[in-house]
Amino acid sequence: MALSKVNPNFVGETAIGRRNLAINGDMRIAQRGATTTAIGQSANYFSLDRVKLFNSGGAGATYTVSQETDAPTGFTKSYKIQTTTADTSLPAASYTILRLATTEAQDLLRLGWGTSSAKSLTFSFWVKSNKTGDQTILAVTHANMQQHVKQKFTINSANTWEKKEITFVGNTGTAMEDGSAMGFGIDIFLAAGSNYQGGTTSLGVWGTRAATDKAADTLNIANSTSDYFQITGVQLEVGDTATDFEHRSYGEELAACKRYYQVVSASPTFGVDNIRARMSLSFPVEMRGTPSVSQSAVVVLANPGVGNVTQSGVSFSIAGVSTNRGGTYQLANLSGMTESKIYHFGQSSGAALLQFDAEL
Amino acid sequence: MNITSAQFESDDNGDNVSIQATIEEQVLSVPLDPANRHYAEILKQVADGTITIADAD
């Protein structure tokens, strides 16, 4: 039978697969561990993948970030930031920002920004907090653009999951350069000093990014150790309509996360001399760029038939060739090693992980 | 980004291949790749005069 009619809901740009530009929007991936405590002044990724926390500008507030099983219907995990040390008198230049949905510029060129037909982006999410009121949310561009556009949402009821939908108009003035640098991200100002609450930036108007011109409304979760902010169901999609959350498989989401961060927990190594061992690794997913490398704890290498060799302290470094596909890496601070002998990392190394970071 | 130390690391030929840096209280081996966010920040802070990069051992 010939198909005589196609439901228009299934031919629009936003209804066809791969709608969600955000990775780990349902907060199920936590390669860095489920909880990070005592986060002071810092700008980094903690616990959950693809969520960056800025706690900068000299405030005394500290936070715990965790993956929670408390989530709205249809979700199983959420991201929670809980204040653990309050600061009731924030320095003017201080801010606490959650950065979400960071996207490489090369994945956004189809938006046609810098032209009269620039397409909008719509950001939707579920949110919960003990605080109520207006909260500024900024779409920020990096790479060559360095611009932002402001919107806000309102938390109406304390301690209740609420869904929010926000559309950011396309940028007709400036084109985005091709490349793997950060093209776009969403900033939520959870606390801010007076510098960030001033200025005249209007809702929905693209302008140059300027620290002192954000006119930010903030829930100010730095104010009390009872304060928290929780989020999940993050979706960024082309167009001016929020659609239902696009659920992807755990494996698919994890692979997408590995473009930016991945860990290795086992590998053969060989002795270089009596204190060093090396390994050559090929990443299962090509990373965004050449990663920085680190280790989570001292490594124990198994020496077959002899015993174990334990590092006296962490030391994991790039040993030569290193690219976004892999490279040669070195463990040091070992002892009693034999040149060219094979040692096994991961056979008796406990929780030690080798970490590779190519985040935006 | 809080960077408290930075020192070049060299390969077996003595060529610099990375920087050992303490960033946000974590010791990292950072590649000399401008697309890497840690290396980009190191270059920025060197240009600003905030940090210097020590020679390799």
Short mmCIF file of C-alpha atoms in Angstrom, two decimals:
data_model
loop_
_atom_site.label_atom_id
_atom_site.label_comp_id
_atom_site.label_asym_id
_atom_site.label_seq_id
_atom_site.Cartn_x
_atom_site.Cartn_y
_atom_site.Cartn_z
CA MET A 1 0.00 0.00 0.00
CA ALA A 2 1.40 3.37 -0.93
CA LEU A 3 2.04 5.81 1.86
CA SER A 4 -0.26 8.72 1.17
CA LYS A 5 0.43 10.93 4.15
CA VAL A 6 3.34 11.52 6.49
CA ASN A 7 2.75 13.01 9.89
CA PRO A 8 4.53 16.40 9.76
CA ASN A 9 5.77 15.84 13.31
CA PHE A 10 8.14 13.25 11.90
CA VAL A 11 9.68 15.32 9.13
CA GLY A 12 10.56 18.50 10.98
CA GLU A 13 14.22 19.00 11.78
CA THR A 14 13.75 18.64 15.49
CA ALA A 15 11.78 15.40 15.34
CA ILE A 16 14.29 13.32 13.43
CA GLY A 17 16.88 11.32 15.42
CA ARG A 18 19.87 12.70 17.28
CA ARG A 19 18.00 15.74 18.48
CA ASN A 20 19.93 16.21 21.71
CA LEU A 21 23.24 18.02 21.27
CA ALA A 22 23.98 17.67 24.99
CA ILE A 23 25.94 14.60 26.08
CA ASN A 24 25.11 12.84 29.36
CA GLY A 25 21.97 14.92 29.72
CA ASP A 26 20.38 12.24 31.90
CA MET A 27 23.42 12.30 34.23
CA ARG A 28 24.07 8.56 34.16
CA ILE A 29 27.78 8.73 33.28
CA ALA A 30 30.20 9.47 36.13
CA GLN A 31 33.64 8.30 35.05
CA ARG A 32 35.30 10.42 37.76
CA GLY A 33 33.24 8.78 40.51
CA ALA A 34 29.81 9.44 41.95
CA THR A 35 30.81 12.05 44.55
CA THR A 36 33.40 14.80 44.93
CA THR A 37 33.57 16.60 48.26
CA ALA A 38 35.13 19.83 49.56
CA ILE A 39 35.26 21.65 46.23
CA GLY A 40 36.74 25.06 46.94
CA GLN A 41 38.07 27.60 44.46
CA SER A 42 38.27 25.65 41.25
CA ALA A 43 37.16 25.38 37.64
CA ASN A 44 36.91 21.76 36.66
CA TYR A 45 34.81 18.71 35.91
CA PHE A 46 33.81 16.80 39.04
CA SER A 47 32.11 13.40 39.19
CA LEU A 48 29.57 13.50 36.37
CA ASP A 49 30.76 13.74 32.79
CA ARG A 50 30.26 16.89 30.72
CA VAL A 51 29.24 19.12 33.65
CA LYS A 52 31.79 21.78 34.58
CA LEU A 53 31.72 23.71 37.84
CA PHE A 54 33.31 27.12 38.28
CA ASN A 55 33.80 28.30 41.87
CA SER A 56 35.97 31.34 41.37
CA GLY A 57 36.66 34.87 42.46
CA GLY A 58 37.61 34.31 46.08
CA ALA A 59 34.37 33.21 47.70
CA GLY A 60 34.68 30.99 50.76
CA ALA A 61 31.86 28.66 49.78
CA THR A 62 32.63 24.99 49.28
CA TYR A 63 30.49 22.36 47.65
CA THR A 64 29.90 18.64 47.26
CA VAL A 65 28.93 17.40 43.82
CA SER A 66 27.20 14.05 43.50
CA GLN A 67 25.26 11.75 41.25
CA GLU A 68 21.88 11.15 42.87
CA THR A 69 19.15 8.58 42.30
CA ASP A 70 16.55 11.23 43.09
CA ALA A 71 15.15 12.17 39.68
CA PRO A 72 11.84 13.07 38.02
CA THR A 73 9.69 10.39 36.39
CA GLY A 74 11.45 8.97 33.34
CA PHE A 75 14.94 9.52 34.71
CA THR A 76 17.08 7.53 37.12
CA LYS A 77 19.93 9.93 37.94
CA SER A 78 20.51 13.61 38.59
CA TYR A 79 23.42 15.97 39.26
CA LYS A 80 23.40 17.64 42.67
CA ILE A 81 25.54 20.46 44.00
CA GLN A 82 25.22 20.89 47.77
CA THR A 83 26.75 23.78 49.68
CA THR A 84 28.98 22.50 52.47
CA THR A 85 30.53 25.79 53.60
CA ALA A 86 28.45 28.93 53.22
CA ASP A 87 29.64 32.41 52.33
CA THR A 88 27.08 35.06 53.24
CA SER A 89 29.20 37.96 52.01
CA LEU A 90 30.38 37.10 48.52
CA PRO A 91 33.30 39.07 47.07
CA ALA A 92 32.26 41.24 44.13
CA ALA A 93 34.19 39.18 41.60
CA SER A 94 33.09 35.76 42.83
CA TYR A 95 30.83 33.36 41.00
CA THR A 96 29.59 29.79 41.06
CA ILE A 97 28.56 28.58 37.63
CA LEU A 98 27.38 25.27 36.27
CA ARG A 99 28.38 24.91 32.63
CA LEU A 100 26.29 22.42 30.69
CA ALA A 101 25.86 21.21 27.12
CA THR A 102 29.27 22.34 25.97
CA THR A 103 29.43 21.67 22.26
CA GLU A 104 32.26 21.78 19.75
CA ALA A 105 32.00 24.52 17.15
CA GLN A 106 32.22 22.02 14.28
CA ASP A 107 28.98 20.41 15.44
CA LEU A 108 27.05 23.68 15.27
CA LEU A 109 27.95 25.08 11.86
CA ARG A 110 24.59 23.84 10.50
CA LEU A 111 22.92 26.54 12.61
CA GLY A 112 23.97 29.09 10.01
CA TRP A 113 25.00 31.64 12.59
CA GLY A 114 26.31 34.87 11.13
CA THR A 115 23.55 34.85 8.52
CA SER A 116 20.01 36.17 8.43
CA SER A 117 18.68 32.62 8.65
CA ALA A 118 20.52 31.73 11.86
CA LYS A 119 18.67 28.97 13.70
CA SER A 120 17.66 29.10 17.35
CA LEU A 121 18.62 26.61 20.04
CA THR A 122 16.23 25.38 22.71
CA PHE A 123 17.47 24.19 26.09
CA SER A 124 15.23 22.11 28.32
CA PHE A 125 15.89 20.46 31.67
CA TRP A 126 14.44 19.34 34.98
CA VAL A 127 15.50 21.29 38.05
CA LYS A 128 15.02 21.14 41.81
CA SER A 129 16.31 23.33 44.64
CA ASN A 130 15.46 24.45 48.13
CA LYS A 131 15.63 28.01 46.75
CA THR A 132 12.88 29.65 44.69
CA GLY A 133 12.92 32.64 42.38
CA ASP A 134 14.50 33.86 39.18
CA GLN A 135 17.73 32.39 37.89
CA THR A 136 19.80 33.75 35.01
CA ILE A 137 20.93 31.34 32.35
CA LEU A 138 23.40 32.37 29.67
CA ALA A 139 24.22 30.85 26.32
CA VAL A 140 27.90 31.53 25.82
CA THR A 141 30.09 31.14 22.78
CA HIS A 142 33.82 30.66 22.75
CA ALA A 143 36.23 30.11 19.87
CA ASN A 144 36.15 33.20 17.66
CA MET A 145 32.80 34.54 18.83
CA GLN A 146 33.12 35.37 22.54
CA GLN A 147 29.49 36.43 22.87
CA HIS A 148 26.56 35.63 25.10
CA VAL A 149 22.82 35.90 25.24
CA LYS A 150 20.82 35.90 28.46
CA GLN A 151 17.56 34.27 29.46
CA LYS A 152 16.10 33.33 32.83
CA PHE A 153 13.95 30.72 34.43
CA THR A 154 12.00 30.68 37.66
CA ILE A 155 11.88 27.98 40.29
CA ASN A 156 8.33 28.19 41.60
CA SER A 157 8.25 25.56 44.34
CA ALA A 158 11.00 24.53 46.72
CA ASN A 159 12.22 20.93 46.76
CA THR A 160 10.09 20.01 43.75
CA TRP A 161 11.16 18.79 40.32
CA GLU A 162 10.11 21.31 37.66
CA LYS A 163 10.70 21.22 33.90
CA LYS A 164 12.02 24.34 32.20
CA GLU A 165 12.27 25.22 28.51
CA ILE A 166 14.32 28.13 27.21
CA THR A 167 14.96 29.23 23.63
CA PHE A 168 18.05 31.17 22.62
CA VAL A 169 17.62 33.06 19.37
CA GLY A 170 20.16 32.34 16.63
CA ASN A 171 23.11 34.68 16.33
CA THR A 172 22.75 36.53 13.04
CA GLY A 173 25.75 38.78 13.58
CA THR A 174 28.75 36.50 13.98
CA ALA A 175 29.62 33.22 12.31
CA MET A 176 31.18 30.36 14.24
CA GLU A 177 34.57 29.11 13.08
CA ASP A 178 34.92 25.45 12.21
CA GLY A 179 36.93 23.32 14.60
CA SER A 180 36.95 21.26 17.78
CA ALA A 181 37.15 24.22 20.16
CA MET A 182 34.18 25.04 22.35
CA GLY A 183 31.50 26.67 20.23
CA PHE A 184 28.65 26.87 22.70
CA GLY A 185 27.76 26.22 26.31
CA ILE A 186 25.10 27.01 28.90
CA ASP A 187 26.06 28.86 32.10
CA ILE A 188 23.81 28.89 35.15
CA PHE A 189 24.90 31.44 37.75
CA LEU A 190 24.15 29.67 41.03
CA ALA A 191 25.90 32.36 43.04
CA ALA A 192 27.45 35.64 42.00
CA GLY A 193 29.11 38.69 43.50
CA SER A 194 27.98 42.19 42.68
CA ASN A 195 30.12 42.41 39.54
CA TYR A 196 27.97 39.81 37.84
CA GLN A 197 24.66 41.16 39.07
CA GLY A 198 25.26 44.56 37.49
CA GLY A 199 25.16 45.79 33.91
CA THR A 200 22.40 46.28 31.41
CA THR A 201 22.37 43.06 29.37
CA SER A 202 18.82 42.44 28.18
CA LEU A 203 17.07 39.13 27.77
CA GLY A 204 17.42 37.56 24.34
CA VAL A 205 19.97 39.99 22.90
CA TRP A 206 23.36 38.73 21.77
CA GLY A 207 26.30 40.80 22.97
CA THR A 208 29.98 40.66 23.72
CA ARG A 209 30.86 38.54 26.74
CA ALA A 210 31.77 40.89 29.57
CA ALA A 211 32.09 39.85 33.20
CA THR A 212 30.51 43.04 34.51
CA ASP A 213 27.56 43.11 32.14
CA LYS A 214 25.48 40.07 32.88
CA ALA A 215 22.82 41.55 35.17
CA ALA A 216 22.51 38.08 36.61
CA ASP A 217 19.63 36.98 38.80
CA THR A 218 20.88 34.21 41.03
CA LEU A 219 19.41 31.77 43.50
CA ASN A 220 22.63 32.28 45.48
CA ILE A 221 23.11 28.77 46.76
CA ALA A 222 26.33 29.86 48.50
CA ASN A 223 24.29 31.45 51.26
CA SER A 224 23.57 28.44 53.47
CA THR A 225 24.67 24.86 53.99
CA SER A 226 21.01 23.94 53.43
CA ASP A 227 21.25 25.17 49.84
CA TYR A 228 21.40 22.82 46.89
CA PHE A 229 20.70 22.74 43.18
CA GLN A 230 19.81 19.59 41.26
CA ILE A 231 19.41 19.05 37.53
CA THR A 232 18.80 16.30 34.97
CA GLY A 233 17.11 15.72 31.62
CA VAL A 234 19.34 18.29 29.96
CA GLN A 235 18.57 18.67 26.27
CA LEU A 236 19.88 21.16 23.73
CA GLU A 237 18.24 21.03 20.32
CA VAL A 238 17.95 23.02 17.14
CA GLY A 239 14.84 25.12 16.74
CA ASP A 240 12.46 26.97 19.02
CA THR A 241 10.54 24.00 20.41
CA ALA A 242 11.50 21.66 23.22
CA THR A 243 10.71 18.03 22.42
CA ASP A 244 10.65 15.04 24.74
CA PHE A 245 14.05 14.03 26.11
CA GLU A 246 15.99 11.85 23.69
CA HIS A 247 17.00 8.77 25.68
CA ARG A 248 20.11 7.05 24.33
CA SER A 249 21.67 3.80 25.47
CA TYR A 250 24.20 3.84 28.31
CA GLY A 251 26.89 2.52 25.99
CA GLU A 252 26.24 5.16 23.37
CA GLU A 253 26.33 7.94 25.94
CA LEU A 254 29.51 6.59 27.55
CA ALA A 255 31.25 6.44 24.18
CA ALA A 256 30.27 10.05 23.51
CA CYS A 257 31.71 11.06 26.88
CA LYS A 258 34.99 9.32 26.11
CA ARG A 259 35.71 11.83 23.38
CA TYR A 260 36.38 14.25 26.23
CA TYR A 261 37.51 12.09 29.14
CA GLN A 262 38.36 8.44 29.61
CA VAL A 263 40.13 6.18 32.06
CA VAL A 264 42.31 3.12 31.66
CA SER A 265 42.35 0.52 34.41
CA ALA A 266 44.50 -2.22 32.88
CA SER A 267 47.39 -2.54 30.44
CA PRO A 268 50.62 -4.43 29.96
CA THR A 269 53.70 -2.34 30.69
CA PHE A 270 57.41 -2.98 30.23
CA GLY A 271 60.38 -1.98 32.32
CA VAL A 272 62.46 0.89 30.96
CA ASP A 273 65.06 0.75 33.72
CA ASN A 274 64.89 -0.07 37.42
CA ILE A 275 62.46 2.76 38.31
CA ARG A 276 60.25 3.31 35.25
CA ALA A 277 57.71 1.40 33.14
CA ARG A 278 56.02 2.36 29.88
CA MET A 279 52.92 1.39 27.97
CA SER A 280 51.51 2.14 24.54
CA LEU A 281 47.78 2.75 24.47
CA SER A 282 45.23 3.11 21.71
CA PHE A 283 42.08 4.88 22.88
CA PRO A 284 38.80 3.06 22.19
CA VAL A 285 37.30 6.41 21.18
CA GLU A 286 39.28 9.10 19.39
CA MET A 287 39.49 12.05 21.73
CA ARG A 288 38.71 15.67 20.93
CA GLY A 289 42.39 16.59 21.17
CA THR A 290 45.60 15.35 22.68
CA PRO A 291 44.70 14.65 26.32
CA SER A 292 46.37 15.69 29.54
CA VAL A 293 47.18 12.59 31.58
CA SER A 294 47.14 11.88 35.31
CA GLN A 295 46.55 9.02 37.72
CA SER A 296 44.04 8.68 40.53
CA ALA A 297 46.24 6.72 42.96
CA VAL A 298 49.54 4.87 43.13
CA VAL A 299 49.77 1.94 40.77
CA VAL A 300 50.70 -1.61 41.69
CA LEU A 301 52.34 -3.56 38.86
CA ALA A 302 52.22 -7.33 38.93
CA ASN A 303 55.57 -8.96 38.28
CA PRO A 304 54.64 -12.50 37.23
CA GLY A 305 56.23 -15.18 39.38
CA VAL A 306 57.95 -12.63 41.59
CA GLY A 307 55.41 -10.34 43.27
CA ASN A 308 54.20 -6.79 43.00
CA VAL A 309 55.95 -3.46 42.42
CA THR A 310 54.23 -0.47 44.02
CA GLN A 311 54.84 3.17 43.13
CA SER A 312 56.19 5.29 45.97
CA GLY A 313 54.06 8.16 44.70
CA VAL A 314 51.97 9.09 41.67
CA SER A 315 53.91 9.83 38.50
CA PHE A 316 52.27 9.24 35.13
CA SER A 317 53.41 11.20 32.11
CA ILE A 318 53.57 11.48 28.36
CA ALA A 319 56.69 9.62 27.27
CA GLY A 320 56.95 10.54 23.62
CA VAL A 321 54.39 10.36 20.87
CA SER A 322 50.97 11.42 22.14
CA THR A 323 47.94 12.17 20.01
CA ASN A 324 44.15 12.13 20.31
CA ARG A 325 44.24 8.46 19.27
CA GLY A 326 46.73 7.28 21.90
CA GLY A 327 50.42 7.33 22.63
CA THR A 328 53.25 6.13 24.80
CA TYR A 329 53.04 6.86 28.51
CA GLN A 330 55.31 6.33 31.49
CA LEU A 331 54.89 5.35 35.12
CA ALA A 332 57.76 6.38 37.42
CA ASN A 333 58.51 6.20 41.13
CA LEU A 334 58.91 2.41 40.85
CA SER A 335 61.78 0.30 42.16
CA GLY A 336 63.50 -2.99 41.40
CA MET A 337 62.28 -3.07 37.80
CA THR A 338 64.03 -5.04 35.07
CA GLU A 339 64.55 -3.50 31.63
CA SER A 340 62.29 -4.96 28.91
CA LYS A 341 60.42 -7.23 31.34
CA ILE A 342 56.64 -7.24 31.10
CA TYR A 343 54.66 -6.05 34.14
CA HIS A 344 50.88 -6.04 34.35
CA PHE A 345 48.96 -2.92 35.35
CA GLY A 346 45.43 -3.74 36.42
CA GLN A 347 46.04 -7.25 37.69
CA SER A 348 46.52 -6.13 41.28
CA SER A 349 46.28 -2.37 41.16
CA GLY A 350 43.09 -1.87 43.13
CA ALA A 351 41.30 1.35 42.35
CA ALA A 352 44.12 3.13 40.51
CA LEU A 353 43.02 4.66 37.21
CA LEU A 354 45.00 6.34 34.48
CA GLN A 355 43.04 9.42 33.42
CA PHE A 356 42.95 11.13 30.02
CA ASP A 357 41.39 14.58 29.76
CA ALA A 358 40.59 16.35 26.48
CA GLU A 359 37.66 18.35 27.84
CA LEU A 360 36.54 21.67 26.45
CA MET B 1 42.37 27.78 36.53
CA ASN B 2 44.71 27.54 39.50
CA ILE B 3 48.21 26.48 38.36
CA THR B 4 50.81 26.20 41.09
CA SER B 5 53.74 24.62 39.22
CA ALA B 6 54.85 23.88 35.68
CA GLN B 7 57.96 22.13 34.36
CA PHE B 8 58.80 20.79 30.91
CA GLU B 9 59.13 17.02 30.52
CA SER B 10 61.46 15.67 27.81
CA ASP B 11 61.63 12.42 25.86
CA ASP B 12 64.61 10.11 25.50
CA ASN B 13 66.14 12.49 22.95
CA GLY B 14 65.91 15.45 25.30
CA ASP B 15 63.13 17.12 23.35
CA ASN B 16 60.31 18.72 25.32
CA VAL B 17 57.12 16.70 24.83
CA SER B 18 54.90 17.84 27.70
CA ILE B 19 54.62 19.94 30.84
CA GLN B 20 54.20 18.49 34.30
CA ALA B 21 51.84 20.90 35.96
CA THR B 22 49.89 21.06 39.18
CA ILE B 23 46.47 22.34 38.18
CA GLU B 24 43.55 22.57 40.60
CA GLU B 25 45.69 20.57 43.06
CA GLN B 26 46.11 17.70 40.58
CA VAL B 27 49.41 16.68 38.97
CA LEU B 28 48.98 16.44 35.20
CA SER B 29 51.21 15.72 32.25
CA VAL B 30 50.05 18.28 29.70
CA PRO B 31 50.77 17.88 25.96
CA LEU B 32 52.13 20.80 23.98
CA ASP B 33 48.89 21.08 22.01
CA PRO B 34 47.16 24.48 21.83
CA ALA B 35 43.79 22.69 21.59
CA ASN B 36 44.37 21.20 25.04
CA ARG B 37 42.60 23.38 27.62
CA HIS B 38 45.36 22.95 30.21
CA TYR B 39 48.13 23.89 27.77
CA ALA B 40 46.13 26.86 26.51
CA GLU B 41 45.72 28.10 30.08
CA ILE B 42 49.42 27.57 30.84
CA LEU B 43 50.34 29.66 27.79
CA LYS B 44 47.87 32.36 28.87
CA GLN B 45 49.24 32.53 32.40
CA VAL B 46 52.83 32.58 31.12
CA ALA B 47 51.89 35.49 28.84
CA ASP B 48 50.21 37.23 31.78
CA GLY B 49 53.36 36.74 33.86
CA THR B 50 51.47 34.68 36.45
CA ILE B 51 53.60 31.55 36.08
CA THR B 52 56.83 30.42 34.45
CA ILE B 53 57.68 26.99 33.07
CA ALA B 54 60.83 25.45 34.53
CA ASP B 55 63.26 23.62 32.27
CA ALA B 56 63.17 19.84 32.16
CA ASP B 57 65.42 17.97 34.58
#
